mmCIF file with all atom_site columns, C-alpha atoms and ligand atoms in Angstrom:
data_model
loop_
_atom_site.group_PDB
_atom_site.id
_atom_site.type_symbol
_atom_site.label_atom_id
_atom_site.label_alt_id
_atom_site.label_comp_id
_atom_site.label_asym_id
_atom_site.label_entity_id
_atom_site.label_seq_id
_atom_site.pdbx_PDB_ins_code
_atom_site.Cartn_x
_atom_site.Cartn_y
_atom_site.Cartn_z
_atom_site.occupancy
_atom_site.B_iso_or_equiv
_atom_site.pdbx_formal_charge
_atom_site.auth_seq_id
_atom_site.auth_comp_id
_atom_site.auth_asym_id
_atom_site.auth_atom_id
_atom_site.pdbx_PDB_model_num
ATOM   1   C CA  . MET A 1 1   ? 6.819   -14.389 -3.810  1.00 97.00 ? 1   MET A CA  1
ATOM   2   C CA  . LYS A 1 2   ? 7.397   -10.643 -5.023  1.00 97.00 ? 2   LYS A CA  1
ATOM   3   C CA  . ILE A 1 3   ? 5.322   -8.191  -3.185  1.00 98.00 ? 3   ILE A CA  1
ATOM   4   C CA  . LEU A 1 4   ? 4.972   -4.694  -4.198  1.00 98.00 ? 4   LEU A CA  1
ATOM   5   C CA  . ALA A 1 5   ? 4.705   -2.391  -1.253  1.00 99.00 ? 5   ALA A CA  1
ATOM   6   C CA  . ILE A 1 6   ? 2.811   1.037   -1.802  1.00 99.00 ? 6   ILE A CA  1
ATOM   7   C CA  . SER A 1 7   ? 3.008   4.023   0.807   1.00 98.00 ? 7   SER A CA  1
ATOM   8   C CA  . GLY A 1 8   ? 0.283   6.643   0.445   1.00 98.00 ? 8   GLY A CA  1
ATOM   9   C CA  . SER A 1 9   ? 2.571   9.396   1.892   1.00 98.00 ? 9   SER A CA  1
ATOM   10  C CA  . LEU A 1 10  ? 5.162   11.391  0.017   1.00 98.00 ? 10  LEU A CA  1
ATOM   11  C CA  . ARG A 1 11  ? 6.689   12.615  3.539   1.00 98.00 ? 11  ARG A CA  1
ATOM   12  C CA  . LYS A 1 12  ? 10.312  12.012  4.047   1.00 97.00 ? 12  LYS A CA  1
ATOM   13  C CA  . LYS A 1 13  ? 9.649   10.991  7.658   1.00 98.00 ? 13  LYS A CA  1
ATOM   14  C CA  . SER A 1 14  ? 6.341   9.199   6.734   1.00 98.00 ? 14  SER A CA  1
ATOM   15  C CA  . PHE A 1 15  ? 5.122   6.745   9.105   1.00 98.00 ? 15  PHE A CA  1
ATOM   16  C CA  . ASN A 1 16  ? 3.494   4.499   6.465   1.00 98.00 ? 16  ASN A CA  1
ATOM   17  C CA  . THR A 1 17  ? 6.900   4.580   4.349   1.00 98.00 ? 17  THR A CA  1
ATOM   18  C CA  . ALA A 1 18  ? 8.781   3.716   7.500   1.00 98.00 ? 18  ALA A CA  1
ATOM   19  C CA  . LEU A 1 19  ? 6.405   0.817   8.110   1.00 98.00 ? 19  LEU A CA  1
ATOM   20  C CA  . LEU A 1 20  ? 6.772   -0.694  4.694   1.00 98.00 ? 20  LEU A CA  1
ATOM   21  C CA  . ARG A 1 21  ? 10.642  -0.337  5.196   1.00 98.00 ? 21  ARG A CA  1
ATOM   22  C CA  . ALA A 1 22  ? 10.243  -2.382  8.408   1.00 98.00 ? 22  ALA A CA  1
ATOM   23  C CA  . ALA A 1 23  ? 8.187   -4.805  6.368   1.00 98.00 ? 23  ALA A CA  1
ATOM   24  C CA  . GLN A 1 24  ? 11.193  -5.368  4.075   1.00 98.00 ? 24  GLN A CA  1
ATOM   25  C CA  . ILE A 1 25  ? 13.171  -6.419  7.238   1.00 98.00 ? 25  ILE A CA  1
ATOM   26  C CA  . SER A 1 26  ? 10.424  -8.453  8.809   1.00 97.00 ? 26  SER A CA  1
ATOM   27  C CA  . ALA A 1 27  ? 9.023   -10.376 5.871   1.00 98.00 ? 27  ALA A CA  1
ATOM   28  C CA  . PRO A 1 28  ? 9.096   -14.120 6.294   1.00 98.00 ? 28  PRO A CA  1
ATOM   29  C CA  . ALA A 1 29  ? 11.542  -16.133 4.089   1.00 98.00 ? 29  ALA A CA  1
ATOM   30  C CA  . GLY A 1 30  ? 10.410  -16.713 0.589   1.00 97.00 ? 30  GLY A CA  1
ATOM   31  C CA  . MET A 1 31  ? 8.612   -13.040 0.527   1.00 98.00 ? 31  MET A CA  1
ATOM   32  C CA  . ASP A 1 32  ? 10.506  -10.286 -1.250  1.00 98.00 ? 32  ASP A CA  1
ATOM   33  C CA  . VAL A 1 33  ? 8.991   -6.751  -0.510  1.00 98.00 ? 33  VAL A CA  1
ATOM   34  C CA  . ASP A 1 34  ? 9.780   -4.401  -3.333  1.00 98.00 ? 34  ASP A CA  1
ATOM   35  C CA  . LEU A 1 35  ? 9.057   -0.636  -2.303  1.00 98.00 ? 35  LEU A CA  1
ATOM   36  C CA  . PHE A 1 36  ? 7.505   1.535   -4.931  1.00 98.00 ? 36  PHE A CA  1
ATOM   37  C CA  . GLU A 1 37  ? 9.008   4.916   -4.708  1.00 97.00 ? 37  GLU A CA  1
ATOM   38  C CA  . THR A 1 38  ? 7.826   7.134   -7.709  1.00 97.00 ? 38  THR A CA  1
ATOM   39  C CA  . LEU A 1 39  ? 4.290   7.976   -6.363  1.00 98.00 ? 39  LEU A CA  1
ATOM   40  C CA  . GLY A 1 40  ? 5.303   11.691  -6.120  1.00 98.00 ? 40  GLY A CA  1
ATOM   41  C CA  . GLU A 1 41  ? 6.206   11.665  -9.769  1.00 98.00 ? 41  GLU A CA  1
ATOM   42  C CA  . PHE A 1 42  ? 2.586   10.770  -11.015 1.00 98.00 ? 42  PHE A CA  1
ATOM   43  C CA  . PRO A 1 43  ? 0.789   13.684  -12.919 1.00 98.00 ? 43  PRO A CA  1
ATOM   44  C CA  . LEU A 1 44  ? -2.597  14.563  -11.815 1.00 98.00 ? 44  LEU A CA  1
ATOM   45  C CA  . TYR A 1 45  ? -5.137  12.438  -13.453 1.00 98.00 ? 45  TYR A CA  1
ATOM   46  C CA  . ASN A 1 46  ? -6.642  13.978  -16.648 1.00 98.00 ? 46  ASN A CA  1
ATOM   47  C CA  . GLN A 1 47  ? -8.536  11.920  -19.157 1.00 97.00 ? 47  GLN A CA  1
ATOM   48  C CA  . ASP A 1 48  ? -7.460  14.035  -21.891 1.00 98.00 ? 48  ASP A CA  1
ATOM   49  C CA  . VAL A 1 49  ? -4.019  13.388  -21.153 1.00 96.00 ? 49  VAL A CA  1
ATOM   50  C CA  . ALA A 1 50  ? -4.653  9.693   -20.696 1.00 97.00 ? 50  ALA A CA  1
ATOM   51  C CA  . ASP A 1 51  ? -6.316  9.590   -24.028 1.00 96.00 ? 51  ASP A CA  1
ATOM   52  C CA  . ALA A 1 52  ? -3.671  11.554  -25.933 1.00 97.00 ? 52  ALA A CA  1
ATOM   53  C CA  . ALA A 1 53  ? -0.479  10.170  -24.723 1.00 96.00 ? 53  ALA A CA  1
ATOM   54  C CA  . PHE A 1 54  ? -0.507  7.670   -21.799 1.00 98.00 ? 54  PHE A CA  1
ATOM   55  C CA  . PRO A 1 55  ? 2.314   8.463   -19.426 1.00 98.00 ? 55  PRO A CA  1
ATOM   56  C CA  . ASP A 1 56  ? 5.143   6.074   -19.463 1.00 98.00 ? 56  ASP A CA  1
ATOM   57  C CA  . LEU A 1 57  ? 5.800   6.138   -15.969 1.00 98.00 ? 57  LEU A CA  1
ATOM   58  C CA  . VAL A 1 58  ? 2.083   4.791   -15.326 1.00 98.00 ? 58  VAL A CA  1
ATOM   59  C CA  . SER A 1 59  ? 2.507   1.941   -18.072 1.00 98.00 ? 59  SER A CA  1
ATOM   60  C CA  . LYS A 1 60  ? 5.850   0.872   -16.368 1.00 98.00 ? 60  LYS A CA  1
ATOM   61  C CA  . THR A 1 61  ? 4.008   0.950   -13.018 1.00 98.00 ? 61  THR A CA  1
ATOM   62  C CA  . LYS A 1 62  ? 1.004   -0.972  -14.275 1.00 98.00 ? 62  LYS A CA  1
ATOM   63  C CA  . GLU A 1 63  ? 3.667   -3.712  -15.295 1.00 98.00 ? 63  GLU A CA  1
ATOM   64  C CA  . ARG A 1 64  ? 5.340   -3.742  -11.849 1.00 98.00 ? 64  ARG A CA  1
ATOM   65  C CA  . ILE A 1 65  ? 1.666   -4.268  -10.487 1.00 98.00 ? 65  ILE A CA  1
ATOM   66  C CA  . ARG A 1 66  ? 0.902   -6.958  -12.996 1.00 97.00 ? 66  ARG A CA  1
ATOM   67  C CA  . THR A 1 67  ? 3.972   -9.065  -12.352 1.00 97.00 ? 67  THR A CA  1
ATOM   68  C CA  . ALA A 1 68  ? 3.893   -8.726  -8.514  1.00 97.00 ? 68  ALA A CA  1
ATOM   69  C CA  . ASP A 1 69  ? 2.177   -11.664 -6.615  1.00 97.00 ? 69  ASP A CA  1
ATOM   70  C CA  . GLY A 1 70  ? 0.693   -9.424  -4.263  1.00 98.00 ? 70  GLY A CA  1
ATOM   71  C CA  . ILE A 1 71  ? 0.330   -5.769  -3.188  1.00 98.00 ? 71  ILE A CA  1
ATOM   72  C CA  . LEU A 1 72  ? 1.100   -4.197  0.339   1.00 98.00 ? 72  LEU A CA  1
ATOM   73  C CA  . PHE A 1 73  ? -0.231  -0.953  0.863   1.00 99.00 ? 73  PHE A CA  1
ATOM   74  C CA  . SER A 1 74  ? 0.220   1.379   4.002   1.00 99.00 ? 74  SER A CA  1
ATOM   75  C CA  . THR A 1 75  ? -2.062  4.344   3.898   1.00 98.00 ? 75  THR A CA  1
ATOM   76  C CA  . PRO A 1 76  ? -2.344  7.648   5.916   1.00 98.00 ? 76  PRO A CA  1
ATOM   77  C CA  . GLU A 1 77  ? -5.652  9.134   6.692   1.00 98.00 ? 77  GLU A CA  1
ATOM   78  C CA  . TYR A 1 78  ? -6.211  12.751  5.261   1.00 98.00 ? 78  TYR A CA  1
ATOM   79  C CA  . ASN A 1 79  ? -9.739  13.961  6.479   1.00 98.00 ? 79  ASN A CA  1
ATOM   80  C CA  . ARG A 1 80  ? -11.132 10.777  6.927   1.00 97.00 ? 80  ARG A CA  1
ATOM   81  C CA  . GLY A 1 81  ? -10.039 9.173   3.708   1.00 98.00 ? 81  GLY A CA  1
ATOM   82  C CA  . ILE A 1 82  ? -6.942  7.995   1.909   1.00 98.00 ? 82  ILE A CA  1
ATOM   83  C CA  . SER A 1 83  ? -4.287  10.562  0.615   1.00 98.00 ? 83  SER A CA  1
ATOM   84  C CA  . GLY A 1 84  ? -5.229  12.383  -2.629  1.00 98.00 ? 84  GLY A CA  1
ATOM   85  C CA  . VAL A 1 85  ? -1.858  11.331  -4.062  1.00 98.00 ? 85  VAL A CA  1
ATOM   86  C CA  . LEU A 1 86  ? -2.572  7.703   -3.249  1.00 98.00 ? 86  LEU A CA  1
ATOM   87  C CA  . LYS A 1 87  ? -6.066  7.969   -4.907  1.00 98.00 ? 87  LYS A CA  1
ATOM   88  C CA  . ASN A 1 88  ? -4.477  9.685   -7.729  1.00 98.00 ? 88  ASN A CA  1
ATOM   89  C CA  . MET A 1 89  ? -1.923  6.804   -8.488  1.00 98.00 ? 89  MET A CA  1
ATOM   90  C CA  . ILE A 1 90  ? -4.902  4.130   -7.793  1.00 98.00 ? 90  ILE A CA  1
ATOM   91  C CA  . ASP A 1 91  ? -6.902  5.922   -10.643 1.00 98.00 ? 91  ASP A CA  1
ATOM   92  C CA  . TRP A 1 92  ? -4.202  6.107   -13.266 1.00 98.00 ? 92  TRP A CA  1
ATOM   93  C CA  . CYS A 1 93  ? -3.348  2.481   -12.859 1.00 98.00 ? 93  CYS A CA  1
ATOM   94  C CA  . SER A 1 94  ? -7.009  1.518   -13.235 1.00 98.00 ? 94  SER A CA  1
ATOM   95  C CA  . ARG A 1 95  ? -6.870  2.918   -16.705 1.00 98.00 ? 95  ARG A CA  1
ATOM   96  C CA  . PRO A 1 96  ? -7.694  2.757   -19.686 1.00 97.00 ? 96  PRO A CA  1
ATOM   97  C CA  . SER A 1 97  ? -10.933 1.302   -19.006 1.00 95.00 ? 97  SER A CA  1
ATOM   98  C CA  . GLY A 1 98  ? -10.884 -2.615  -19.539 1.00 95.00 ? 98  GLY A CA  1
ATOM   99  C CA  . ASP A 1 99  ? -7.119  -2.545  -19.134 1.00 97.00 ? 99  ASP A CA  1
ATOM   100 C CA  . GLY A 1 100 ? -6.513  -1.732  -15.703 1.00 97.00 ? 100 GLY A CA  1
ATOM   101 C CA  . ALA A 1 101 ? -3.782  -3.250  -13.628 1.00 98.00 ? 101 ALA A CA  1
ATOM   102 C CA  . TRP A 1 102 ? -5.275  -3.771  -10.249 1.00 97.00 ? 102 TRP A CA  1
ATOM   103 C CA  . GLY A 1 103 ? -7.686  -6.893  -9.412  1.00 91.00 ? 103 GLY A CA  1
ATOM   104 C CA  . GLU A 1 104 ? -7.195  -10.625 -9.184  1.00 92.00 ? 104 GLU A CA  1
ATOM   105 C CA  . LYS A 1 105 ? -4.381  -10.055 -6.990  1.00 96.00 ? 105 LYS A CA  1
ATOM   106 C CA  . PRO A 1 106 ? -3.964  -10.475 -3.007  1.00 98.00 ? 106 PRO A CA  1
ATOM   107 C CA  . TYR A 1 107 ? -3.860  -7.171  -1.054  1.00 98.00 ? 107 TYR A CA  1
ATOM   108 C CA  . GLY A 1 108 ? -2.553  -6.489  2.370   1.00 98.00 ? 108 GLY A CA  1
ATOM   109 C CA  . ILE A 1 109 ? -3.693  -3.218  3.623   1.00 98.00 ? 109 ILE A CA  1
ATOM   110 C CA  . MET A 1 110 ? -2.200  -1.568  6.499   1.00 98.00 ? 110 MET A CA  1
ATOM   111 C CA  . SER A 1 111 ? -2.218  1.974   7.876   1.00 98.00 ? 111 SER A CA  1
ATOM   112 C CA  . ALA A 1 112 ? -0.405  4.233   10.228  1.00 98.00 ? 112 ALA A CA  1
ATOM   113 C CA  . SER A 1 113 ? -0.478  7.815   11.584  1.00 98.00 ? 113 SER A CA  1
ATOM   114 C CA  . GLY A 1 114 ? 1.076   9.809   14.346  1.00 97.00 ? 114 GLY A CA  1
ATOM   115 C CA  . GLY A 1 115 ? -2.173  10.096  16.592  1.00 95.00 ? 115 GLY A CA  1
ATOM   116 C CA  . ARG A 1 116 ? -3.798  7.154   18.285  1.00 94.00 ? 116 ARG A CA  1
ATOM   117 C CA  . LEU A 1 117 ? -6.485  6.485   15.598  1.00 95.00 ? 117 LEU A CA  1
ATOM   118 C CA  . SER A 1 118 ? -4.245  4.616   13.432  1.00 98.00 ? 118 SER A CA  1
ATOM   119 C CA  . ALA A 1 119 ? -5.732  5.686   10.310  1.00 98.00 ? 119 ALA A CA  1
ATOM   120 C CA  . MET A 1 120 ? -8.301  3.123   10.540  1.00 98.00 ? 120 MET A CA  1
ATOM   121 C CA  . ARG A 1 121 ? -11.136 4.831   8.432   1.00 98.00 ? 121 ARG A CA  1
ATOM   122 C CA  . ALA A 1 122 ? -8.717  5.162   5.482   1.00 98.00 ? 122 ALA A CA  1
ATOM   123 C CA  . ASN A 1 123 ? -7.675  1.641   5.940   1.00 98.00 ? 123 ASN A CA  1
ATOM   124 C CA  . TYR A 1 124 ? -11.364 0.601   5.388   1.00 98.00 ? 124 TYR A CA  1
ATOM   125 C CA  . GLU A 1 125 ? -11.880 2.879   2.738   1.00 98.00 ? 125 GLU A CA  1
ATOM   126 C CA  . LEU A 1 126 ? -8.733  1.392   0.745   1.00 98.00 ? 126 LEU A CA  1
ATOM   127 C CA  . LYS A 1 127 ? -10.083 -2.118  1.326   1.00 98.00 ? 127 LYS A CA  1
ATOM   128 C CA  . LEU A 1 128 ? -13.366 -1.123  -0.410  1.00 98.00 ? 128 LEU A CA  1
ATOM   129 C CA  . THR A 1 129 ? -11.689 0.546   -3.401  1.00 98.00 ? 129 THR A CA  1
ATOM   130 C CA  . MET A 1 130 ? -9.381  -2.513  -3.856  1.00 98.00 ? 130 MET A CA  1
ATOM   131 C CA  . LEU A 1 131 ? -12.475 -4.921  -3.653  1.00 98.00 ? 131 LEU A CA  1
ATOM   132 C CA  . GLN A 1 132 ? -14.221 -2.804  -6.185  1.00 96.00 ? 132 GLN A CA  1
ATOM   133 C CA  . MET A 1 133 ? -11.182 -3.188  -8.441  1.00 96.00 ? 133 MET A CA  1
ATOM   134 C CA  . GLY A 1 134 ? -11.741 -7.116  -8.033  1.00 96.00 ? 134 GLY A CA  1
ATOM   135 C CA  . GLY A 1 135 ? -8.873  -7.432  -5.694  1.00 97.00 ? 135 GLY A CA  1
ATOM   136 C CA  . TYR A 1 136 ? -8.817  -10.385 -3.200  1.00 98.00 ? 136 TYR A CA  1
ATOM   137 C CA  . VAL A 1 137 ? -8.400  -8.240  0.001   1.00 98.00 ? 137 VAL A CA  1
ATOM   138 C CA  . MET A 1 138 ? -7.107  -9.966  3.322   1.00 98.00 ? 138 MET A CA  1
ATOM   139 C CA  . GLY A 1 139 ? -9.707  -9.189  6.083   1.00 97.00 ? 139 GLY A CA  1
ATOM   140 C CA  . THR A 1 140 ? -7.993  -10.748 8.990   1.00 97.00 ? 140 THR A CA  1
ATOM   141 C CA  . PRO A 1 141 ? -5.466  -10.143 10.467  1.00 98.00 ? 141 PRO A CA  1
ATOM   142 C CA  . GLU A 1 142 ? -5.526  -6.498  10.239  1.00 98.00 ? 142 GLU A CA  1
ATOM   143 C CA  . PHE A 1 143 ? -2.612  -3.865  10.779  1.00 98.00 ? 143 PHE A CA  1
ATOM   144 C CA  . PHE A 1 144 ? -3.295  -0.626  12.207  1.00 98.00 ? 144 PHE A CA  1
ATOM   145 C CA  . LEU A 1 145 ? -0.142  1.382   13.424  1.00 98.00 ? 145 LEU A CA  1
ATOM   146 C CA  . GLY A 1 146 ? -0.934  4.621   15.833  1.00 98.00 ? 146 GLY A CA  1
ATOM   147 C CA  . ASN A 1 147 ? 1.083   7.017   17.725  1.00 97.00 ? 147 ASN A CA  1
ATOM   148 C CA  . GLY A 1 148 ? 3.922   6.735   15.171  1.00 97.00 ? 148 GLY A CA  1
ATOM   149 C CA  . LYS A 1 149 ? 6.551   8.618   17.062  1.00 96.00 ? 149 LYS A CA  1
ATOM   150 C CA  . ASP A 1 150 ? 6.366   6.136   19.711  1.00 97.00 ? 150 ASP A CA  1
ATOM   151 C CA  . VAL A 1 151 ? 7.391   3.230   17.821  1.00 98.00 ? 151 VAL A CA  1
ATOM   152 C CA  . PHE A 1 152 ? 10.021  4.414   15.201  1.00 98.00 ? 152 PHE A CA  1
ATOM   153 C CA  . ASP A 1 153 ? 13.670  5.814   16.255  1.00 98.00 ? 153 ASP A CA  1
ATOM   154 C CA  . GLU A 1 154 ? 14.905  8.999   15.015  1.00 97.00 ? 154 GLU A CA  1
ATOM   155 C CA  . ASN A 1 155 ? 15.923  7.282   11.764  1.00 97.00 ? 155 ASN A CA  1
ATOM   156 C CA  . MET A 1 156 ? 12.672  5.885   11.230  1.00 98.00 ? 156 MET A CA  1
ATOM   157 C CA  . ALA A 1 157 ? 13.501  2.316   12.201  1.00 98.00 ? 157 ALA A CA  1
ATOM   158 C CA  . LEU A 1 158 ? 10.624  0.245   13.946  1.00 98.00 ? 158 LEU A CA  1
ATOM   159 C CA  . ALA A 1 159 ? 11.964  0.328   17.481  1.00 98.00 ? 159 ALA A CA  1
ATOM   160 C CA  . ASP A 1 160 ? 8.964   -1.052  19.183  1.00 97.00 ? 160 ASP A CA  1
ATOM   161 C CA  . GLU A 1 161 ? 9.380   -4.888  19.958  1.00 97.00 ? 161 GLU A CA  1
ATOM   162 C CA  . LYS A 1 162 ? 5.627   -5.712  20.328  1.00 97.00 ? 162 LYS A CA  1
ATOM   163 C CA  . THR A 1 163 ? 5.040   -3.716  16.991  1.00 98.00 ? 163 THR A CA  1
ATOM   164 C CA  . LYS A 1 164 ? 7.696   -5.622  15.367  1.00 98.00 ? 164 LYS A CA  1
ATOM   165 C CA  . GLU A 1 165 ? 6.222   -8.889  16.492  1.00 98.00 ? 165 GLU A CA  1
ATOM   166 C CA  . LEU A 1 166 ? 2.750   -7.977  15.174  1.00 98.00 ? 166 LEU A CA  1
ATOM   167 C CA  . LEU A 1 167 ? 3.913   -6.825  11.931  1.00 98.00 ? 167 LEU A CA  1
ATOM   168 C CA  . ALA A 1 168 ? 6.161   -10.123 11.423  1.00 98.00 ? 168 ALA A CA  1
ATOM   169 C CA  . LYS A 1 169 ? 2.734   -11.976 12.377  1.00 98.00 ? 169 LYS A CA  1
ATOM   170 C CA  . TYR A 1 170 ? 0.735   -9.891  9.866   1.00 98.00 ? 170 TYR A CA  1
ATOM   171 C CA  . LEU A 1 171 ? 3.335   -10.442 6.910   1.00 98.00 ? 171 LEU A CA  1
ATOM   172 C CA  . ALA A 1 172 ? 3.307   -14.324 7.682   1.00 98.00 ? 172 ALA A CA  1
ATOM   173 C CA  . ALA A 1 173 ? -0.378  -14.386 7.364   1.00 98.00 ? 173 ALA A CA  1
ATOM   174 C CA  . PHE A 1 174 ? -0.414  -12.167 4.293   1.00 98.00 ? 174 PHE A CA  1
ATOM   175 C CA  . LYS A 1 175 ? 2.087   -14.705 2.740   1.00 98.00 ? 175 LYS A CA  1
ATOM   176 C CA  . THR A 1 176 ? -0.156  -17.704 3.475   1.00 98.00 ? 176 THR A CA  1
ATOM   177 C CA  . TYR A 1 177 ? -3.249  -15.656 2.028   1.00 98.00 ? 177 TYR A CA  1
ATOM   178 C CA  . ALA A 1 178 ? -1.374  -14.659 -0.998  1.00 97.00 ? 178 ALA A CA  1
ATOM   179 C CA  . GLU A 1 179 ? -0.229  -18.050 -1.732  1.00 96.00 ? 179 GLU A CA  1
ATOM   180 C CA  . ARG A 1 180 ? -3.620  -19.247 -2.161  1.00 94.00 ? 180 ARG A CA  1
ATOM   181 C CA  . PHE A 1 181 ? -4.054  -17.100 -5.189  1.00 89.00 ? 181 PHE A CA  1
ATOM   182 C CA  . SER A 1 182 ? -0.557  -17.244 -6.586  1.00 75.00 ? 182 SER A CA  1
ATOM   183 C CA  . GLN A 1 183 ? -0.285  -19.075 -9.897  1.00 61.00 ? 183 GLN A CA  1
ATOM   184 C CA  . LYS A 1 184 ? 2.948   -20.414 -8.644  1.00 50.00 ? 184 LYS A CA  1
ATOM   185 C CA  . ALA A 1 185 ? 1.504   -21.905 -5.502  1.00 42.00 ? 185 ALA A CA  1
HETATM 186 C C1  . FNR B 2 .   ? -4.120  14.698  8.461   1.00 65.45 ? 1   FNR B C1  1
HETATM 187 N N1  . FNR B 2 .   ? -4.065  13.556  9.451   1.00 65.45 ? 1   FNR B N1  1
HETATM 188 C C2  . FNR B 2 .   ? -5.248  12.970  9.977   1.00 65.45 ? 1   FNR B C2  1
HETATM 189 N N2  . FNR B 2 .   ? -5.013  11.953  10.906  1.00 65.45 ? 1   FNR B N2  1
HETATM 190 C C3  . FNR B 2 .   ? -6.035  11.065  11.185  1.00 65.45 ? 1   FNR B C3  1
HETATM 191 O O1  . FNR B 2 .   ? -5.980  10.332  12.226  1.00 65.45 ? 1   FNR B O1  1
HETATM 192 N N3  . FNR B 2 .   ? -7.218  11.379  10.701  1.00 65.45 ? 1   FNR B N3  1
HETATM 193 C C4  . FNR B 2 .   ? -7.589  12.278  9.729   1.00 65.45 ? 1   FNR B C4  1
HETATM 194 O O2  . FNR B 2 .   ? -8.367  12.641  9.365   1.00 65.45 ? 1   FNR B O2  1
HETATM 195 C C5  . FNR B 2 .   ? -6.334  13.208  9.453   1.00 65.45 ? 1   FNR B C5  1
HETATM 196 N N4  . FNR B 2 .   ? -6.642  14.232  8.310   1.00 65.45 ? 1   FNR B N4  1
HETATM 197 C C6  . FNR B 2 .   ? -5.390  14.867  7.950   1.00 65.45 ? 1   FNR B C6  1
HETATM 198 C C7  . FNR B 2 .   ? -5.575  15.672  6.550   1.00 65.45 ? 1   FNR B C7  1
HETATM 199 C C8  . FNR B 2 .   ? -4.271  16.186  6.357   1.00 65.45 ? 1   FNR B C8  1
HETATM 200 C C9  . FNR B 2 .   ? -4.210  17.159  4.951   1.00 65.45 ? 1   FNR B C9  1
HETATM 201 C C10 . FNR B 2 .   ? -3.029  15.913  6.869   1.00 65.45 ? 1   FNR B C10 1
HETATM 202 C C11 . FNR B 2 .   ? -1.839  16.540  6.048   1.00 65.45 ? 1   FNR B C11 1
HETATM 203 C C12 . FNR B 2 .   ? -2.870  15.172  7.819   1.00 65.45 ? 1   FNR B C12 1
HETATM 204 C C13 . FNR B 2 .   ? -2.777  13.242  10.222  1.00 65.45 ? 1   FNR B C13 1
HETATM 205 C C14 . FNR B 2 .   ? -2.005  12.272  9.394   1.00 65.45 ? 1   FNR B C14 1
HETATM 206 O O3  . FNR B 2 .   ? -2.512  11.104  9.444   1.00 65.45 ? 1   FNR B O3  1
HETATM 207 C C15 . FNR B 2 .   ? -0.540  12.055  9.949   1.00 65.45 ? 1   FNR B C15 1
HETATM 208 O O4  . FNR B 2 .   ? 0.215   13.391  9.580   1.00 65.45 ? 1   FNR B O4  1
HETATM 209 C C16 . FNR B 2 .   ? 0.062   10.885  9.456   1.00 65.45 ? 1   FNR B C16 1
HETATM 210 O O5  . FNR B 2 .   ? 1.341   10.936  10.135  1.00 65.45 ? 1   FNR B O5  1
HETATM 211 C C17 . FNR B 2 .   ? 0.398   11.024  8.050   1.00 65.45 ? 1   FNR B C17 1
HETATM 212 O O6  . FNR B 2 .   ? 1.066   9.940   7.610   1.00 65.45 ? 1   FNR B O6  1
HETATM 213 P P1  . FNR B 2 .   ? 2.686   9.872   7.286   1.00 65.45 ? 1   FNR B P1  1
HETATM 214 O O7  . FNR B 2 .   ? 3.065   10.891  6.309   1.00 65.45 ? 1   FNR B O7  1
HETATM 215 O O8  . FNR B 2 .   ? 3.318   9.799   8.607   1.00 65.45 ? 1   FNR B O8  1
HETATM 216 O O9  . FNR B 2 .   ? 2.622   8.491   6.590   1.00 65.45 ? 1   FNR B O9  1
#
């Protein structure tokens, strides 16, 4: 099973990106987690640009989304919502109208923050967005990571054993969930 992992942060020491890197290590057998690393190269969405010359990067990304068996997001929370860069990428990949790449695909949605609230509100906002796209969004279990500085080490590797255990459980549940929708299942 091929899962595309998308972090909503461009920060080098992002807790969300670090969480997805940890997911690459903790994924159950049979689940390959491919990290999306070109979020920062997306232009700002402009319908004039989209209509005149649809960017190659966006077309390639849409293909990666389409060929993935599922999508695993980890989002930060910016002013009680998802980050602008993540929303921009989601919007691009939903276009042109009628030919979006999202939907009819399983979604695992995690969130992480440096504070104790774990970006929970952004997590729910993203769930609603992906439901609206026609996605199959896993409701439970949920995965929220707070107090990022306490669970990652100085190299941004996940160091907290309890969090590692919860992440492995979450990923195993997501694999089972995604298998229900996979054409290969
Ligand atoms: C934040 N942050 C934040 N945190 C939170 O829990 N609720 C919030 O509403 C906000 N709002 C917010 C706005 C803006 C503009 C920034 C830059 C930051 C803090 C943010 O969640 C924190 O920096 C995370 O660590 C960012 O995620 P990464 O980069 O570590 O993945």
